[in-house]
Coordinates of C-alpha atoms in Angstrom, one line a residue:
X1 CA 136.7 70.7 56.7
X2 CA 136.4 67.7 59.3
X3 CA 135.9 64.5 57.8
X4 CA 132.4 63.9 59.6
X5 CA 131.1 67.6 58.0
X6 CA 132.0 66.7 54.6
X7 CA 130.3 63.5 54.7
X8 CA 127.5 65.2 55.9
X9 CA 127.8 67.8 53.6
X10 CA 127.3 65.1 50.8
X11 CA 124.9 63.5 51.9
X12 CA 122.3 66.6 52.5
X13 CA 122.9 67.4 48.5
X14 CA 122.9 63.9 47.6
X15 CA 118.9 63.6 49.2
X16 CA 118.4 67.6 47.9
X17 CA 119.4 67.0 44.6
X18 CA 116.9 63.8 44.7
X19 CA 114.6 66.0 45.4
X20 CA 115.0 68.0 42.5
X21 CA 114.5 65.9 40.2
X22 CA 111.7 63.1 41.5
X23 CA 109.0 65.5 42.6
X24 CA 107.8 66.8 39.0
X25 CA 107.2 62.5 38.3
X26 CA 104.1 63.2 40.6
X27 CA 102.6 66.2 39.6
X28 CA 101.1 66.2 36.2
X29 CA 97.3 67.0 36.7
X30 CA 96.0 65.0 33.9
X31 CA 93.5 62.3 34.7
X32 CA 95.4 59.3 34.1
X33 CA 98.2 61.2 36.5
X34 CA 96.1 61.7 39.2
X35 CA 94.7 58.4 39.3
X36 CA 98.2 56.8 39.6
X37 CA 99.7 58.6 42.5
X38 CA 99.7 57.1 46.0
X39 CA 97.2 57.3 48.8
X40 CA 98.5 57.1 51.9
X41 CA 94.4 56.6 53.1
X42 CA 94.9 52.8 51.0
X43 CA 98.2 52.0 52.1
X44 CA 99.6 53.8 49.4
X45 CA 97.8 52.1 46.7
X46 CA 97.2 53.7 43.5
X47 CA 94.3 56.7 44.0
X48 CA 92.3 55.6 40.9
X49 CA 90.1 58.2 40.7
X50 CA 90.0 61.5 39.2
X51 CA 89.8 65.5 40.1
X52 CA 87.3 65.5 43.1
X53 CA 87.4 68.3 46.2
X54 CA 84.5 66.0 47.9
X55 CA 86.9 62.9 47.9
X56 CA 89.6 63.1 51.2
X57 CA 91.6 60.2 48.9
X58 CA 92.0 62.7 46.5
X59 CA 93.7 65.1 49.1
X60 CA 95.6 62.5 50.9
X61 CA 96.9 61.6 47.1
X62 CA 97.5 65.3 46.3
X63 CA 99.5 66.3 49.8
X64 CA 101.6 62.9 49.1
X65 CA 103.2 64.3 46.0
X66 CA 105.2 67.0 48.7
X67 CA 106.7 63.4 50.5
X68 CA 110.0 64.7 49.4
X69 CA 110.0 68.0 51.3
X70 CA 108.0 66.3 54.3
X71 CA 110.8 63.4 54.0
X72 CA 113.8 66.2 53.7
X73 CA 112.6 67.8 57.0
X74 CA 112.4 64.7 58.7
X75 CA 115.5 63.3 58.1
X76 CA 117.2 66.9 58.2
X77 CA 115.7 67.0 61.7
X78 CA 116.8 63.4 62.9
X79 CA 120.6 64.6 61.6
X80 CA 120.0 67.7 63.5
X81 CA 119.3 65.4 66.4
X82 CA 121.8 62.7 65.6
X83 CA 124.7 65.9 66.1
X84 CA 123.6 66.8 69.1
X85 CA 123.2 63.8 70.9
X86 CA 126.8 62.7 69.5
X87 CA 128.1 66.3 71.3
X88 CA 126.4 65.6 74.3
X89 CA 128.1 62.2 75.0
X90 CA 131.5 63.4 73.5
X91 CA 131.1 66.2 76.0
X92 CA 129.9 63.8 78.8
X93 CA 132.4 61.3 78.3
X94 CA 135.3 64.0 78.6
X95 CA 136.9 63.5 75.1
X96 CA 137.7 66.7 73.4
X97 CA 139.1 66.8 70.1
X98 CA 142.9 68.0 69.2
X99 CA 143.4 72.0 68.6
X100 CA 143.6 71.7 64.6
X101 CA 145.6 75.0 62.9
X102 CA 144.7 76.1 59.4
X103 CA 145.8 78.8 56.9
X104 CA 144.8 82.0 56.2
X105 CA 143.8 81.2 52.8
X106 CA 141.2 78.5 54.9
X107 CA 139.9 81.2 56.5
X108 CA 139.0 83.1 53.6
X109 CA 137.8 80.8 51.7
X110 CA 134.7 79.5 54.3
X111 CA 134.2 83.1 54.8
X112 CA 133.3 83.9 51.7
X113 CA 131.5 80.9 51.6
X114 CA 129.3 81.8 54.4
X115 CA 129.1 85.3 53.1
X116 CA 128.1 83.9 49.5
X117 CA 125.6 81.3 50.7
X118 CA 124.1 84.0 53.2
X119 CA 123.7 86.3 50.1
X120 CA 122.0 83.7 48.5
X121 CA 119.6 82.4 51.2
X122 CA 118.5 86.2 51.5
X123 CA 118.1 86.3 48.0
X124 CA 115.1 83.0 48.3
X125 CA 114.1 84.8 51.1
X126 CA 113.2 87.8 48.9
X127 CA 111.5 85.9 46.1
X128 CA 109.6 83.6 48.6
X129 CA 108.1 86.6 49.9
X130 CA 106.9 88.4 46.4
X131 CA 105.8 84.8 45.0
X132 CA 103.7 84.3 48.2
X133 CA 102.2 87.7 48.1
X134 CA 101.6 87.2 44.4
X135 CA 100.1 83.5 45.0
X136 CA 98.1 84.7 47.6
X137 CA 96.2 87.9 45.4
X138 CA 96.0 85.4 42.2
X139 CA 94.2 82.9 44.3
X140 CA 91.9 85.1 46.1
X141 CA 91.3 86.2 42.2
X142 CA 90.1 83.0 41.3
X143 CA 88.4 82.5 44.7
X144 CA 86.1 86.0 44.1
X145 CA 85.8 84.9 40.5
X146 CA 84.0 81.4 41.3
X147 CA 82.2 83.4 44.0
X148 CA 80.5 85.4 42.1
X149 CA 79.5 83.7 38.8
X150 CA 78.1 81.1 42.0
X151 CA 76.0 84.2 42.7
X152 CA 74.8 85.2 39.2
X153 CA 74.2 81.6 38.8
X154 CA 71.7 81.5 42.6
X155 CA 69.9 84.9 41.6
X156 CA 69.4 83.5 37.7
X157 CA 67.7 80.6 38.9
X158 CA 65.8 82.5 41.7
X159 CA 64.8 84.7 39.1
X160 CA 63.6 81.5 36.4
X161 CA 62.0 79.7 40.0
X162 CA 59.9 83.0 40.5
X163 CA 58.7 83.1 36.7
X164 CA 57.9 79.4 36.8
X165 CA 55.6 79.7 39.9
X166 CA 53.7 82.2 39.0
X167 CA 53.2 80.6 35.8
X168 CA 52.0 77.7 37.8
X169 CA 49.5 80.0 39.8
X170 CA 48.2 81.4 36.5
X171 CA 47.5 78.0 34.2
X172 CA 46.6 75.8 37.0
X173 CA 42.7 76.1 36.6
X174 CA 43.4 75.7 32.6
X175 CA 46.6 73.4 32.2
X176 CA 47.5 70.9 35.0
X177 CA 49.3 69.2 32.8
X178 CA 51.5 72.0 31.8
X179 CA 51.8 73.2 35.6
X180 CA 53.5 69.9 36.5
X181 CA 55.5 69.9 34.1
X182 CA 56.8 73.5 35.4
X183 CA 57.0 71.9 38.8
X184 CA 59.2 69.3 38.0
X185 CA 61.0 71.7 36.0
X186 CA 61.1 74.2 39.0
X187 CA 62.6 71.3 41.6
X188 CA 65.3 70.6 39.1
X189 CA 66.8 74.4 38.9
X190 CA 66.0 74.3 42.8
X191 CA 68.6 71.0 43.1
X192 CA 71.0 73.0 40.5
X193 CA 71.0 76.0 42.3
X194 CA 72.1 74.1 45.4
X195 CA 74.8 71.8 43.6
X196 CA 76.4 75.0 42.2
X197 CA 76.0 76.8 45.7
X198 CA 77.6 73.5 47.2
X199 CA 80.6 73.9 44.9
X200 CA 81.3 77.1 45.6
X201 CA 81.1 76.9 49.1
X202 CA 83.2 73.2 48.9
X203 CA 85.8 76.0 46.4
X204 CA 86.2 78.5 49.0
X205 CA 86.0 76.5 52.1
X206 CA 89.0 74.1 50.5
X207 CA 91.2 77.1 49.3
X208 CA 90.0 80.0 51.7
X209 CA 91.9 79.3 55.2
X210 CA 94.6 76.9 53.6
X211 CA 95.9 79.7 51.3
X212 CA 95.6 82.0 54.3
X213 CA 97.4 79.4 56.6
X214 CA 100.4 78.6 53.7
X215 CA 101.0 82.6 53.4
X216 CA 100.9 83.3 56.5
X217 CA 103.4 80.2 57.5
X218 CA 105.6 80.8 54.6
X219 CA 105.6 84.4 55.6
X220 CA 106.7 84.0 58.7
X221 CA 109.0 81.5 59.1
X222 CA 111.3 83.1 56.2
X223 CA 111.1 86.5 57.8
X224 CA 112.1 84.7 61.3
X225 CA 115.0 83.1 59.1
X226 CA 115.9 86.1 57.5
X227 CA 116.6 88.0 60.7
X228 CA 119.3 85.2 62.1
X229 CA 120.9 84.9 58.7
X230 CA 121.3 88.8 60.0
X231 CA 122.3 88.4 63.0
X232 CA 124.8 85.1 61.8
X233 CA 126.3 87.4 59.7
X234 CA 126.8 89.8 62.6
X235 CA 127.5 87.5 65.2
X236 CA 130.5 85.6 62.6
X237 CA 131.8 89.0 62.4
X238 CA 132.6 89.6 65.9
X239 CA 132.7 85.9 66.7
X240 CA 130.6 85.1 69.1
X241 CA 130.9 81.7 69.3
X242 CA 127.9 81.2 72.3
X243 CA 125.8 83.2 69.9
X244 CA 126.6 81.6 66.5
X245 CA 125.7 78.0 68.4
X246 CA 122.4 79.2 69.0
X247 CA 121.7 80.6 65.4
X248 CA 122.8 77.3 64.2
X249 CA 120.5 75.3 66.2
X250 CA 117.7 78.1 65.7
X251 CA 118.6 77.7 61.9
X252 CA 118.5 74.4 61.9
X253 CA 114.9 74.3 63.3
X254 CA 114.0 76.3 60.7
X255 CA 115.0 74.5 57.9
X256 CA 113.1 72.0 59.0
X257 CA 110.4 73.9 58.8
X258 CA 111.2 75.3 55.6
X259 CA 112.1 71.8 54.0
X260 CA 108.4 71.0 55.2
X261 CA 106.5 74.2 53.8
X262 CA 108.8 73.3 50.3
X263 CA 106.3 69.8 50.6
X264 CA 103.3 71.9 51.3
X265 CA 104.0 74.4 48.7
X266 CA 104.5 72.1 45.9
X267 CA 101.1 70.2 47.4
X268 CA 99.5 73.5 46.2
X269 CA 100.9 73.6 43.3
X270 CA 99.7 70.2 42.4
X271 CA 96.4 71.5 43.6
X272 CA 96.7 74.1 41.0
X273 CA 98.0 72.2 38.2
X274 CA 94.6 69.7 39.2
X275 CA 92.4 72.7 38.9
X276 CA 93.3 74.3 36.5
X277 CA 93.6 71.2 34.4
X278 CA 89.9 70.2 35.3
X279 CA 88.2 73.8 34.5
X280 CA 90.3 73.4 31.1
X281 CA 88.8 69.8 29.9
X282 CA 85.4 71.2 31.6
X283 CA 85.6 74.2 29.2
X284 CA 86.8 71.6 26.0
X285 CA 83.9 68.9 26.9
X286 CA 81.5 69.8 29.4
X287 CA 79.4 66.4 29.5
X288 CA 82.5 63.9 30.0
X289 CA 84.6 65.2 32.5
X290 CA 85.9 64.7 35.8
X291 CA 83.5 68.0 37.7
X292 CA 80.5 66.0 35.6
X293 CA 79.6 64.4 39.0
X294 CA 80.2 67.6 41.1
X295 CA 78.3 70.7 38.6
X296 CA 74.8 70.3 36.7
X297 CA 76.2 70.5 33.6
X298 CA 76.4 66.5 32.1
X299 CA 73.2 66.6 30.8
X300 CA 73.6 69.4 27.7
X301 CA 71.9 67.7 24.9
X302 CA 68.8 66.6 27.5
X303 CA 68.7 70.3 27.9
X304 CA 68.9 71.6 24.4
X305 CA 65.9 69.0 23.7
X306 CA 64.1 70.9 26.5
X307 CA 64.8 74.5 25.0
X308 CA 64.1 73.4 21.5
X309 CA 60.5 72.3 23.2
X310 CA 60.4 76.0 25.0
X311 CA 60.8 77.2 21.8
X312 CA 58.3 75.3 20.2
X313 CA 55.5 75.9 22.4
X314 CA 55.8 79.5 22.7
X315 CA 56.0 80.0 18.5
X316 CA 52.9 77.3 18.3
X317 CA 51.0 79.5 20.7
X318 CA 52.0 83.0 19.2
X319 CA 51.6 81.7 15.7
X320 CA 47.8 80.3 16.6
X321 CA 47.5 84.3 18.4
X322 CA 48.3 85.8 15.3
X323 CA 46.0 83.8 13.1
X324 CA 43.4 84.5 16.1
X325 CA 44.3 88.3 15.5
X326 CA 43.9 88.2 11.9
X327 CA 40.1 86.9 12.4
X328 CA 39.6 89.5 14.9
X329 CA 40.5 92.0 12.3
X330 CA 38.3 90.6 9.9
X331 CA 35.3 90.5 12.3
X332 CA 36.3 94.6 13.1
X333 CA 36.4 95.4 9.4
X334 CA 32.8 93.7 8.7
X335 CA 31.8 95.5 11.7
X336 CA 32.9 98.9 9.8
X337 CA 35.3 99.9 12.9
X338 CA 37.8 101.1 10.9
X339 CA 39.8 103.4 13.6
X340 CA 40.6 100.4 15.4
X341 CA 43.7 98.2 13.9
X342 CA 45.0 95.4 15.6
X343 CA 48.8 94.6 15.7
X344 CA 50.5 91.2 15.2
X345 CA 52.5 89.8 18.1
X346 CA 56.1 89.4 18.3
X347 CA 57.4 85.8 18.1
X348 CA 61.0 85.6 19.2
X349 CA 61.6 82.3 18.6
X350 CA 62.5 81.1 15.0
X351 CA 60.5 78.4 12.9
X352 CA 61.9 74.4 12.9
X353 CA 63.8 72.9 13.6
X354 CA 65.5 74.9 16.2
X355 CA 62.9 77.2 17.1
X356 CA 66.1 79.8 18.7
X357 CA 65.8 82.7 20.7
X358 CA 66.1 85.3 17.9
X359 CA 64.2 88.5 19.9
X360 CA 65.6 91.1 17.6
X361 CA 63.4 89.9 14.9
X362 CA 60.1 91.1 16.0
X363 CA 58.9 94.2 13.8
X364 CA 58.9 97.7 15.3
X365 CA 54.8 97.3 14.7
X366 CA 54.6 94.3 16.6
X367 CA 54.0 94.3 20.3
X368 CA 54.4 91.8 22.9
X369 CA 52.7 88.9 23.7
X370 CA 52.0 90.4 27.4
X371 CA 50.2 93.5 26.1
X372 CA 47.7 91.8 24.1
X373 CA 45.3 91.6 26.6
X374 CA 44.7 95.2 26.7
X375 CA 44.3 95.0 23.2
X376 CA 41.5 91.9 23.2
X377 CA 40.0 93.9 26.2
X378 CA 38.6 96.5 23.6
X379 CA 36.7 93.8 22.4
X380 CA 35.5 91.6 25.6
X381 CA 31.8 91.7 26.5
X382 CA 31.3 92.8 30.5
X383 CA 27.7 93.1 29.8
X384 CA 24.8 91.4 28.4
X385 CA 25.7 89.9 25.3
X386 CA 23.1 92.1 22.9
X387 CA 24.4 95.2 23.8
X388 CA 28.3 94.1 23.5
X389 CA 26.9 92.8 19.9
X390 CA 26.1 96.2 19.0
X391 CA 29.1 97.9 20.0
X392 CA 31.3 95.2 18.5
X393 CA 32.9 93.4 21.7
X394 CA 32.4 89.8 20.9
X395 CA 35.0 88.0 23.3
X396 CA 33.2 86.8 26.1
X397 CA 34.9 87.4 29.6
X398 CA 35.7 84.4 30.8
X399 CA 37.8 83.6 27.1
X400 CA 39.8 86.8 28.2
X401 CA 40.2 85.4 31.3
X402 CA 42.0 82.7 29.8
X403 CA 44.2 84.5 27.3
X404 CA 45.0 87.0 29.8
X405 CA 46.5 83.9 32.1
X406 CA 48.0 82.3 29.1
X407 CA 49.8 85.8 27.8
X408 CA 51.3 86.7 31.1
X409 CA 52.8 83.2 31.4
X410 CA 54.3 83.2 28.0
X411 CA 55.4 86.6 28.9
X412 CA 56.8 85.5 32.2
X413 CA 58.7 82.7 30.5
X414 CA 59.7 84.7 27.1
X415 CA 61.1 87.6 30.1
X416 CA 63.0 85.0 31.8
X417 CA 64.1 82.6 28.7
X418 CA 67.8 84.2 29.1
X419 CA 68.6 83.4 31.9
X420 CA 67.0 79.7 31.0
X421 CA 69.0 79.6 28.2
X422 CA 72.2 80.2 30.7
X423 CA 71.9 77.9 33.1
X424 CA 70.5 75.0 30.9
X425 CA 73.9 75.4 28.7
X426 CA 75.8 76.2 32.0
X427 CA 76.7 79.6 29.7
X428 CA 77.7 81.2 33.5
X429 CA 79.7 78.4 34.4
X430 CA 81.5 77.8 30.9
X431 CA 82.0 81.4 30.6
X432 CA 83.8 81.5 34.2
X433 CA 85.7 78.5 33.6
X434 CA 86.9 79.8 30.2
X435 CA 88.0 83.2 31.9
X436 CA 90.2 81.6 34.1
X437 CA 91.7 79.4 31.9
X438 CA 92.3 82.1 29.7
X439 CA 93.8 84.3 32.3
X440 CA 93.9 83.4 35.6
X441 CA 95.6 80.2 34.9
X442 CA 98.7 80.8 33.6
X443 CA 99.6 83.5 36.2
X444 CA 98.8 81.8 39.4
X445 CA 100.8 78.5 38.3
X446 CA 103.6 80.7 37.6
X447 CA 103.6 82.2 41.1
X448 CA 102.9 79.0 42.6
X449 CA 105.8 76.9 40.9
X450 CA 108.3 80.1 41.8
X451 CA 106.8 80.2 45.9
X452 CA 107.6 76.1 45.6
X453 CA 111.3 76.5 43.5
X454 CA 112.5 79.4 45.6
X455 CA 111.2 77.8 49.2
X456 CA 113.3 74.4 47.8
X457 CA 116.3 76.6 46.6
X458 CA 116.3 78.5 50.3
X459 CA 116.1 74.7 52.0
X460 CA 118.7 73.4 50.1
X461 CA 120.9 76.7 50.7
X462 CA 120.4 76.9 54.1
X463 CA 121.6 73.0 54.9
X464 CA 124.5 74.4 53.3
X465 CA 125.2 77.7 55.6
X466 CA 124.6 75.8 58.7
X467 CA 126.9 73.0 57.5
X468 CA 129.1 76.3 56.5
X469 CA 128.6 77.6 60.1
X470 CA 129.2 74.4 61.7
X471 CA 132.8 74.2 60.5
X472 CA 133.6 77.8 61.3
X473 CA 132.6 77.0 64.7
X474 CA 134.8 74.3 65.0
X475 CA 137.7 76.3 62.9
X476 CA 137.3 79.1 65.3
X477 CA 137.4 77.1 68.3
X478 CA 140.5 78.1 70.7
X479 CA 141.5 80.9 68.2
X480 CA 141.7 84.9 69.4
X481 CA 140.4 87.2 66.6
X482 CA 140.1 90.9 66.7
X483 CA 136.7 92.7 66.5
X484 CA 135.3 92.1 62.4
X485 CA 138.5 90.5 61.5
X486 CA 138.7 87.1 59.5
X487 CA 142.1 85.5 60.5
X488 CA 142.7 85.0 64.4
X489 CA 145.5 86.5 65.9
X490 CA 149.3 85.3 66.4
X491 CA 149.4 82.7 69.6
X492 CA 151.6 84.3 71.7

C-alpha cells in the first residue's frame, strides 16, 4: 500500500474510533444530562433546561449530540475533495508516478480484503434495513398510542363539559352560586382538553414526518450503496478500471451521506432515550416533572381536594333525600296508604373523610337518585290543595320542580363522575404513559440504538473498502489480467 493510502487509512479509523467512544458522553436523557449538553442556538453554551418539544434549544441541543457523524461526513468529504484536487494537478502538471510491481501473495491478500469488507458492508446494509423498518413500526406504535389516549382524553371531557352545562341550565334559577362554580369548573376541563390536544398534535407533528423522512433517507441511500458494492464487486472482477473510478467516487458520496444519517440516527435515539425517560419520571411523580409545564397534570392534590368536595356534596344531599324519604313514608303510613312503599336512594360515595366513589355499594332495593322524581310525583299536588289532601299528594309542584332539577343534576354528575375522576388524576394519561414504559420502551430503544450502531459500523466499513478500492486501482494500474482472474498476466 502507498505511503499516502496508509496514512490515510489511519487517520479515517483514528477519527472513527473517536467516534465510538465520545458520542454515548452526550446522550444520557436524564435531566441533569440534558441540561448540560451544548446549544448551538447559545453559542454552544450549556442548554440548561430540561425535556421540552415546545423549546427549539432543546432540539438544537438534542441534534448536537450526532456532531460526531455530522463532523465524520464533513471531513470524510473534504478528504474526498482534498484527493481529487491533488489528482487533478498531478495530472495537469504531467507527473505520473513510477510503474510499481508486487507479488502474487499482494494481490490476494487486498482481494480478500475487498471481498471481506464488501461482505461486511452488505452485512450493515442488511441490519440497517430490518432496524429501520423495525424503528419505523415501534414508533408509529407509540405515535397511535399517544393518539388515541389524546382522544379518549377530548371525548371524556366533552362528555364531563356536556354534563356540567346542563347542570348549569337546570340549577341556575335555584343555585347561582353552584352554577359558577360549574362554569369555572367547565372552562378549566375546556383549557385541559386543549393542552392535551396541543400535546398530541406538538407529539405527532415532531415525530410524524421526521420518522418518515429518516426511514425513507436511511432506506434509500443504503439500498443505492448496496447496489455499487454489487457492481464493485463485479466491476473488480473483470477490472474495469474506468468503472471501478466511478463506484469509488459514487461510494465515496455516499459515505458521506451515510456518516451524516449515522449523526441523525443517533439524534433520534437521543430523542428516544429523552422520551422515554420523561414519560418514566412522569409515570414515578406526576406533579414534579419536566412535562409538568406542557400536560394538566401538576396540580393532583388541588384536584383530589375537589373530588373529595364532589363527594361530599352529593352524599350530603342524598343523605338529607333519604331522611326526606323516610318522612314521606311516615306521612303515607299515617295516611293508611299501605300499597305504596317508598325506596331509599343509592349513595355511591362513601362517608368521611374520603367520601370515594364506591357505586357497587348501593343495595339491590335502592334506586337512583334520577328516578326519584317519578317516585315524589305520586305524591305532588297538580290541583287545588283540598283535593290533593284527600288523596294524599302533599308535595306541592313547584317543590317537585325543584327536586326534579336538583336529581337530574346529581344524576348528570354521579353518570359522569368516571370519567371526572380520570382526567382530574390524569388516570388516561398515567395509564398511557405507564403502557409505554412498560412495553413500548424497551423495544423501540433497542431498534433505534441497532439502526444508529449498524449505520456507524457500515460508515466506518465503507471508508475502509473505498480506501481498499483505491489501492487496487493504483495496484492494477498498467497490469493485463484475464477476465475474473486476481493476478495480472506475465509482461511479455
Amino acid at each position: 500500500m502507498p505511503k499516502s493510502t496508509r496514512v490515510a487509512a489511519y487517520f479515517v479509523l483514528l477519527l472513527a474510533s473517536l467516534t465510538l467512544f465520545t458520542e454515548n458522553s452526550l446522550v444520557l436523557g436524564s435531566p441533569p444530562e440534558i441540561s448540560r449538553r451544548p446549544d448551538p442556538l447559545r453559542k454552544f453554551k450549556r442548554y440548561n433546561g430540561d425535556y421540552d418539544i415546545r423549546d427549539m434549544h432543546y432540539w438544537a441541543s438534542a441534534a448536537f449530540t450526532g456532531i460526531h457523524g455530522y463532523a465524520m461526513a464533513g471531513i470524510w468529504l473534504a478528504f474526498g475533495l482534498g484527493c481529487v484536487s491533488f489528482m487533478v494537478l498531478k495530472h495537469c502538471s504531467g507527473h505520473s508516478s513510477p510503474t510499481v510491481y508486487h507479488g502474487d501473495s499482494s494481490y490476494l491478500i487486498l482481494f480478500l480484503l475487498v471481498v471481506l469488507f464488501t461482505f461486511f458492508a452488505i452485512a450493515a446494509t442488511c441490519v440497517i434495513i430490518a432496524a429501520n423498518q423495525k424503528s419505523l413500526q415501534r414508533a408509529n406504535k407509540l405515535k397511535k398510542t399517544i393518539s388515541d389516549v389524546g382522544r379518549d382524553s377530548s371525548q371524556a371531557i366533552r362528555r364531563v363539559n356536556i354534563a356540567f352545562i346542563d347542570m348549569q341550565v337546570l340549577l341556575q334559577p335555584y343555585d347561582p352560586g353552584t352554577c359558577h362554580q360549574l362554569s369555572l369548573t367547565t372552562h378549566r376541563l375546556r383549557r385541559e382538553s386543549i393542552t392535551i390536544q396541543q400535546f398530541v398534535y406538538m407529539t405527532r407533528q415532531s415525530s410524524d414526518q421526521a420518522v418518515k423522512i429518516l426511514y425513507m433517507a436511511n432506506l434509500v441511500v443504503v439500498t443505492v450503496n448496496l447496489v455499487f458494492l454489487v457492481a464493485g464487486l463485479v466491476l473488480l472482477l473483470l477490472h474495469c478500471q474506468p468503472g471501478m473510478i466511478l463506484i469509488i467516487f459514487c461510494c465515496w458520496v455516499l459515505t458521506t451521506l451515510i456518516w451524516f444519517l449515522t449523526g441523525v440516527n443517533f439524534f433520534f435515539y437521543t430523542f428516544v432515550i429523552d422520551t422515554c425517560s420523561a414519560l418514566e419520571n412522569f409515570v414515578q411523580n406526576p406533579q414534579n416533572n419536566s412535562l409538568s409545564n406542557i400536560l394538566p397534570c401538576a396540580q393532583l392534590k388541588n384536584n383530589d381536594k375537589t373530588l373529595v368536595q364532589i363527594g361530599y356534596t352529593v352524599h350530603s344531599f342524598i343523605k338529607e333525600v333519604n331522611s326526606k324519604i323516610l318522612e314521606v313514608q311516615g306521612l303515607v303510613t299515617m295516611n293508611e296508604q299501605k300499597d305504596i312503599s317508598i325506596q331509599e336512594v343509592c349513595n355511591p360515595f362513601s362517608g368521611a373523610p374520603h367520601y370515594s366513589y364506591t357505586p357497587g355499594n348501593c343495595g339491590n332495593k335502592s334506586i337512583s337518585v334520577g328516578d326519584l322524581p317519578s317516585v315524589l310525583s305520586k305524591f305532588t299536588c297538580y290541583n287545588s290543595s283540598r283535593k290533593c289532601l284527600d288523596d294524599g299528594r302533599f308535595l306541592a309542584e313547584s317543590s317537585y320542580i325543584i327536586v326534579w332539577a336538583y336529581s337530574q343534576s346529581i344524576q348528570g354528575l354521579i353518570r359522569v363522575f368516571p370519567d371526572l375522576l380520570s382526567l382530574m388524576r390524569c388516570s388516561f394519561v398515567i395509564e398511557m404513559f405507564s403502557d409505554i414504559v412498560a412495553h413500548q420502551c424497551k423495544p423501540l430503544k433497542f431498534s433505534v440504538k441497532l439502526l444508529w450502531s449498524s449505520a456507524l459500523s457500515l460508515s466506518i466499513f465503507m471508508m475502509i473498502l473505498v480506501l481498499l478500492w483505491l489501492e487496487k486501482v493504483i495496484q492494477d494500474r498498467g497490469r493485463c489480467f484475464s477476465r475474473c482472474s486476481i493476478f495480472p498476466r506475465p509482461a511479455v
